[in-house]
C-alpha cells in the first residue's frame, strides 16, 4: 500500500519524533522551526541516517497544525499507528514468556492518560496494552506525543469485549489484578509474579462491574497523607513496576 492510500498522523515533540525515526513505521516529512540551531544536532544526525532533512516552518504554522500539543518546535508526518486486532493480540500472547505482563485499560477517555500509560508500559516491558473499542480513546496525536515513543514499541490492542478478553487471557495462563482504591489488599502484599494482567479503570468511574467480576482479585495502592487517589496513569506505573520488581525477585 503506497503512501497516498496510507493514513498519516502528525506528531510533535523532539522525543516523539526521535522515537518515530527509530520505530517501525515510515516517517514521511519532518518540520522544524526555521530559527532552530542544527549544527551537530542529534535530531539532524538521526534524520540524516534515514535520508531525511527537516523542512523549515514558522512557529505560528506549527501551532496551527498541532494545537494543544507541546511540539517543542518539531513535528513529523508519519504513517498513523494502528491498533492491533484480537488475532494479532493472540499471536503476541502466544510468543510471550513466563513473566509476561499485560496492561488492560477499562474505558480510559483522556488521550493524555492513555499516552502516559503507554509510556509506562513501554518502560516496564509490557507485552501488550488492551482497551475496548467503544467508549475509550484511541491513538490520537496527543496520546502519541505524551507516550514519548511508547506507542512505537508496545502493541495497542482494541477489543470488542474487554471482559471476554480478560477471561481468554486467564485461559492462556494469566492471573489478573484489578486496581481499586477501596480494595482491602495492597498490591505490594499480593503475588504479581508469573504471567500477569494489571487492569485499570477509567478516570471517572474506575473499573466497571463486569470488568471487576472478571478480575481474579482486586488490589489497592497504599497512600499516605491527605491525597485519597492517584491519577490512573500514575497508578498504572506504580502497579506495573511493582509487578516487575516481584518478578525479578522471583515472586
Short mmCIF file of C-alpha atoms in Angstrom, two decimals:
data_model
loop_
_atom_site.label_atom_id
_atom_site.label_comp_id
_atom_site.label_asym_id
_atom_site.label_seq_id
_atom_site.Cartn_x
_atom_site.Cartn_y
_atom_site.Cartn_z
CA UNK A 1 0.00 0.00 0.00
CA UNK A 2 1.51 3.34 -1.06
CA UNK A 3 1.70 6.50 0.92
CA UNK A 4 -1.21 8.06 -0.96
CA UNK A 5 -3.56 5.46 0.46
CA UNK A 6 -1.93 5.11 3.88
CA UNK A 7 -3.42 7.06 6.80
CA UNK A 8 -0.94 9.54 8.22
CA UNK A 9 -0.59 11.17 11.59
CA UNK A 10 1.09 14.38 12.72
CA UNK A 11 3.18 14.15 15.87
CA UNK A 12 5.10 16.82 17.73
CA UNK A 13 7.95 16.91 20.22
CA UNK A 14 11.62 16.01 19.99
CA UNK A 15 11.34 12.70 21.84
CA UNK A 16 8.25 11.62 19.90
CA UNK A 17 9.89 12.38 16.56
CA UNK A 18 13.15 10.67 17.53
CA UNK A 19 11.22 7.58 18.64
CA UNK A 20 9.29 7.57 15.37
CA UNK A 21 12.53 7.71 13.37
CA UNK A 22 13.83 4.71 15.32
CA UNK A 23 10.50 2.87 15.18
CA UNK A 24 8.80 0.57 12.71
CA UNK A 25 6.50 2.97 10.86
CA UNK A 26 7.59 5.20 7.95
CA UNK A 27 8.37 8.86 8.61
CA UNK A 28 7.44 10.92 5.56
CA UNK A 29 8.29 14.53 6.47
CA UNK A 30 9.80 16.44 9.37
CA UNK A 31 9.37 20.13 10.12
CA UNK A 32 11.44 22.27 12.46
CA UNK A 33 11.38 25.91 13.43
CA UNK A 34 13.30 27.95 10.90
CA UNK A 35 15.23 29.56 13.76
CA UNK A 36 16.37 26.25 15.32
CA UNK A 37 20.09 25.53 15.59
CA UNK A 38 21.01 22.47 13.53
CA UNK A 39 24.80 22.11 13.70
CA UNK A 40 25.93 18.89 15.43
CA UNK A 41 22.36 18.29 16.47
CA UNK A 42 21.24 14.78 17.48
CA UNK A 43 17.92 15.09 15.68
CA UNK A 44 19.64 16.25 12.48
CA UNK A 45 22.05 13.33 12.71
CA UNK A 46 19.18 10.88 13.10
CA UNK A 47 17.37 12.44 10.14
CA UNK A 48 20.50 12.05 8.00
CA UNK A 49 20.66 8.34 8.85
CA UNK A 50 17.19 7.98 7.34
CA UNK A 51 17.87 10.19 4.33
CA UNK A 52 15.64 12.99 5.59
CA UNK A 53 16.10 16.65 6.35
CA UNK A 54 13.92 18.94 8.42
CA UNK A 55 11.88 21.47 6.48
CA UNK A 56 11.81 24.97 7.99
CA UNK A 57 8.50 26.16 9.39
CA UNK A 58 7.24 29.12 11.39
CA UNK A 59 6.00 28.69 14.95
CA UNK A 60 2.55 30.02 14.11
CA UNK A 61 2.12 27.33 11.47
CA UNK A 62 3.30 24.58 13.83
CA UNK A 63 0.86 25.82 16.45
CA UNK A 64 -1.93 25.69 13.88
CA UNK A 65 -1.11 22.13 12.80
CA UNK A 66 -0.63 20.81 16.31
CA UNK A 67 -2.97 22.74 18.61
CA UNK A 68 -2.77 21.93 22.31
CA UNK A 69 0.41 19.90 21.83
CA UNK A 70 3.78 20.99 23.24
CA UNK A 71 5.62 20.37 19.97
CA UNK A 72 8.97 21.90 21.06
CA UNK A 73 9.41 23.33 17.59
CA UNK A 74 9.48 19.91 15.88
CA UNK A 75 6.79 17.97 14.03
CA UNK A 76 6.64 14.98 11.72
CA UNK A 77 4.21 13.30 9.35
CA UNK A 78 4.30 9.56 9.89
CA UNK A 79 2.28 6.51 9.00
CA UNK A 80 -0.53 6.53 11.53
CA UNK A 81 -0.18 3.92 14.30
CA UNK A 82 -2.88 1.32 14.16
CA UNK A 83 -4.33 -0.69 16.97
CA UNK A 84 -3.95 -4.42 16.52
CA UNK A 85 -6.98 -6.71 16.50
CA UNK A 86 -7.79 -9.81 18.53
CA UNK A 87 -5.98 -12.13 16.13
CA UNK A 88 -2.76 -10.10 16.29
CA UNK A 89 -3.13 -9.92 20.06
CA UNK A 90 -3.39 -13.71 20.21
CA UNK A 91 -0.20 -14.01 18.16
CA UNK A 92 1.57 -11.60 20.52
CA UNK A 93 0.44 -13.52 23.59
CA UNK A 94 1.49 -16.83 22.04
CA UNK A 95 5.07 -15.54 21.87
CA UNK A 96 5.09 -14.09 25.39
CA UNK A 97 7.19 -15.67 28.10
CA UNK A 98 6.55 -16.95 31.60
CA UNK A 99 6.83 -13.46 33.12
CA UNK A 100 4.67 -11.77 30.52
CA UNK A 101 2.98 -8.59 31.69
CA UNK A 102 -0.16 -7.17 30.05
CA UNK A 103 -2.00 -3.93 30.82
CA UNK A 104 -5.78 -3.72 30.37
CA UNK A 105 -7.41 -0.27 30.42
CA UNK A 106 -11.14 -0.05 31.05
CA UNK A 107 -12.61 2.97 29.23
CA UNK A 108 -9.78 5.50 29.50
CA UNK A 109 -11.18 8.69 27.97
CA UNK A 110 -8.28 11.17 28.18
CA UNK A 111 -5.61 10.83 25.45
CA UNK A 112 -3.01 12.23 27.85
CA UNK A 113 -3.73 9.43 30.30
CA UNK A 114 -3.55 6.83 27.55
CA UNK A 115 -0.24 8.26 26.36
CA UNK A 116 1.19 8.23 29.88
CA UNK A 117 0.02 4.62 30.35
CA UNK A 118 1.67 3.60 27.08
CA UNK A 119 4.91 5.28 28.14
CA UNK A 120 4.94 3.43 31.47
CA UNK A 121 4.01 0.19 29.71
CA UNK A 122 6.94 0.55 27.31
CA UNK A 123 9.33 1.32 30.16
CA UNK A 124 8.12 -1.73 32.08
CA UNK A 125 8.46 -4.05 29.08
CA UNK A 126 4.76 -4.77 28.82
CA UNK A 127 3.83 -7.20 26.03
CA UNK A 128 0.52 -5.55 25.11
CA UNK A 129 -1.88 -2.84 26.19
CA UNK A 130 -5.56 -3.68 25.75
CA UNK A 131 -8.57 -1.36 25.63
CA UNK A 132 -12.19 -1.68 24.46
CA UNK A 133 -13.18 -0.34 21.06
CA UNK A 134 -16.11 1.64 22.43
CA UNK A 135 -16.14 4.49 24.94
CA UNK A 136 -12.35 4.63 25.10
CA UNK A 137 -9.80 6.89 23.47
CA UNK A 138 -7.57 5.59 20.68
CA UNK A 139 -4.10 6.52 19.43
CA UNK A 140 -4.64 10.23 18.89
CA UNK A 141 -1.83 12.70 18.19
CA UNK A 142 -1.99 13.82 21.82
CA UNK A 143 -1.71 10.25 23.09
CA UNK A 144 1.27 9.55 20.85
CA UNK A 145 3.02 12.74 21.95
CA UNK A 146 2.58 12.01 25.66
CA UNK A 147 3.68 8.40 25.13
CA UNK A 148 7.08 9.77 24.03
CA UNK A 149 7.81 6.67 21.96
CA UNK A 150 5.69 4.19 23.89
CA UNK A 151 3.20 3.89 21.03
CA UNK A 152 6.07 2.75 18.80
CA UNK A 153 7.13 -0.16 20.99
CA UNK A 154 4.08 -1.59 22.74
CA UNK A 155 1.27 -3.27 20.77
CA UNK A 156 -2.02 -1.50 21.50
CA UNK A 157 -4.99 -3.80 21.04
CA UNK A 158 -8.60 -2.62 20.82
CA UNK A 159 -11.00 -5.42 21.59
CA UNK A 160 -14.74 -5.81 21.21
CA UNK A 161 -15.32 -7.12 24.72
CA UNK A 162 -12.77 -6.42 27.46
CA UNK A 163 -14.34 -8.83 29.96
CA UNK A 164 -14.25 -11.66 27.45
CA UNK A 165 -10.62 -10.84 26.63
CA UNK A 166 -9.67 -10.99 30.31
CA UNK A 167 -11.29 -14.42 30.55
CA UNK A 168 -9.38 -15.54 27.46
CA UNK A 169 -6.11 -14.32 29.00
CA UNK A 170 -6.86 -16.28 32.15
CA UNK A 171 -7.32 -19.38 29.99
CA UNK A 172 -3.90 -18.57 28.49
CA UNK A 173 -2.30 -18.74 31.93
CA UNK A 174 -2.52 -15.14 33.09
CA UNK A 175 -3.60 -14.00 36.54
CA UNK A 176 -5.39 -10.65 36.66
CA UNK A 177 -5.28 -7.96 39.34
CA UNK A 178 -7.66 -5.04 39.09
CA UNK A 179 -6.67 -1.70 40.64
CA UNK A 180 -9.33 -0.48 43.03
CA UNK A 181 -8.79 2.25 45.59
CA UNK A 182 -11.09 0.65 48.14
CA UNK A 183 -9.65 -2.85 47.86
CA UNK A 184 -8.50 -4.13 51.28
CA UNK A 185 -5.29 -5.72 49.97
CA UNK A 186 -2.34 -3.57 48.94
CA UNK A 187 -0.64 -4.58 45.69
CA UNK A 188 2.71 -4.91 47.47
CA UNK A 189 1.22 -7.72 49.57
CA UNK A 190 -0.18 -9.58 46.55
CA UNK A 191 1.66 -12.00 44.30
CA UNK A 192 2.07 -10.24 40.95
CA UNK A 193 4.56 -12.73 39.54
CA UNK A 194 4.21 -15.08 36.58
CA UNK A 195 2.06 -14.17 33.60
CA UNK A 196 0.04 -11.25 34.88
CA UNK A 197 -2.55 -8.70 33.75
CA UNK A 198 -2.85 -5.36 35.52
CA UNK A 199 -6.34 -3.92 35.00
CA UNK A 200 -7.02 -0.20 35.49
CA UNK A 201 -10.29 1.68 35.24
CA UNK A 202 -11.37 4.91 33.60
CA UNK A 203 -10.87 8.38 35.03
CA UNK A 204 -14.45 8.97 36.16
CA UNK A 205 -15.84 5.66 37.41
CA UNK A 206 -12.90 3.29 37.67
CA UNK A 207 -13.45 -0.34 36.79
CA UNK A 208 -16.87 -1.34 35.52
CA UNK A 209 -18.67 -4.03 37.47
CA UNK A 210 -18.38 -6.56 34.66
CA UNK A 211 -14.64 -5.93 34.40
CA UNK A 212 -14.23 -6.25 38.16
CA UNK A 213 -16.07 -9.58 38.10
CA UNK A 214 -13.57 -10.90 35.55
CA UNK A 215 -10.51 -10.00 37.64
CA UNK A 216 -9.02 -12.74 39.79
CA UNK A 217 -8.68 -10.22 42.61
CA UNK A 218 -8.51 -6.52 43.39
CA UNK A 219 -5.62 -4.58 44.87
CA UNK A 220 -5.10 -1.04 46.08
CA UNK A 221 -2.09 1.28 46.19
CA UNK A 222 -1.31 2.38 49.77
CA UNK A 223 -1.35 6.18 50.10
CA UNK A 224 -0.05 8.45 52.82
CA UNK A 225 -1.22 11.91 53.79
CA UNK A 226 -4.38 13.62 52.65
CA UNK A 227 -4.37 12.52 48.98
CA UNK A 228 -7.16 9.99 48.50
CA UNK A 229 -6.46 8.76 44.98
CA UNK A 230 -3.93 8.75 42.15
CA UNK A 231 -4.29 9.65 38.51
CA UNK A 232 -4.91 6.45 36.56
CA UNK A 233 -1.63 6.73 34.64
CA UNK A 234 0.33 7.15 37.88
CA UNK A 235 -1.44 4.17 39.44
CA UNK A 236 -0.67 2.10 36.35
CA UNK A 237 3.02 2.97 36.55
CA UNK A 238 3.20 2.03 40.23
CA UNK A 239 1.46 -1.30 39.65
CA UNK A 240 3.49 -2.29 36.58
CA UNK A 241 6.81 -1.67 38.26
CA UNK A 242 5.70 -3.44 41.43
CA UNK A 243 4.89 -6.45 39.25
CA UNK A 244 8.30 -6.28 37.59
CA UNK A 245 10.02 -5.91 40.98
CA UNK A 246 8.34 -9.06 42.21
CA UNK A 247 9.18 -10.95 39.02
CA UNK A 248 12.85 -10.01 39.32
CA UNK A 249 12.86 -11.28 42.90
CA UNK A 250 11.04 -14.45 41.95
CA UNK A 251 7.64 -13.67 43.44
#
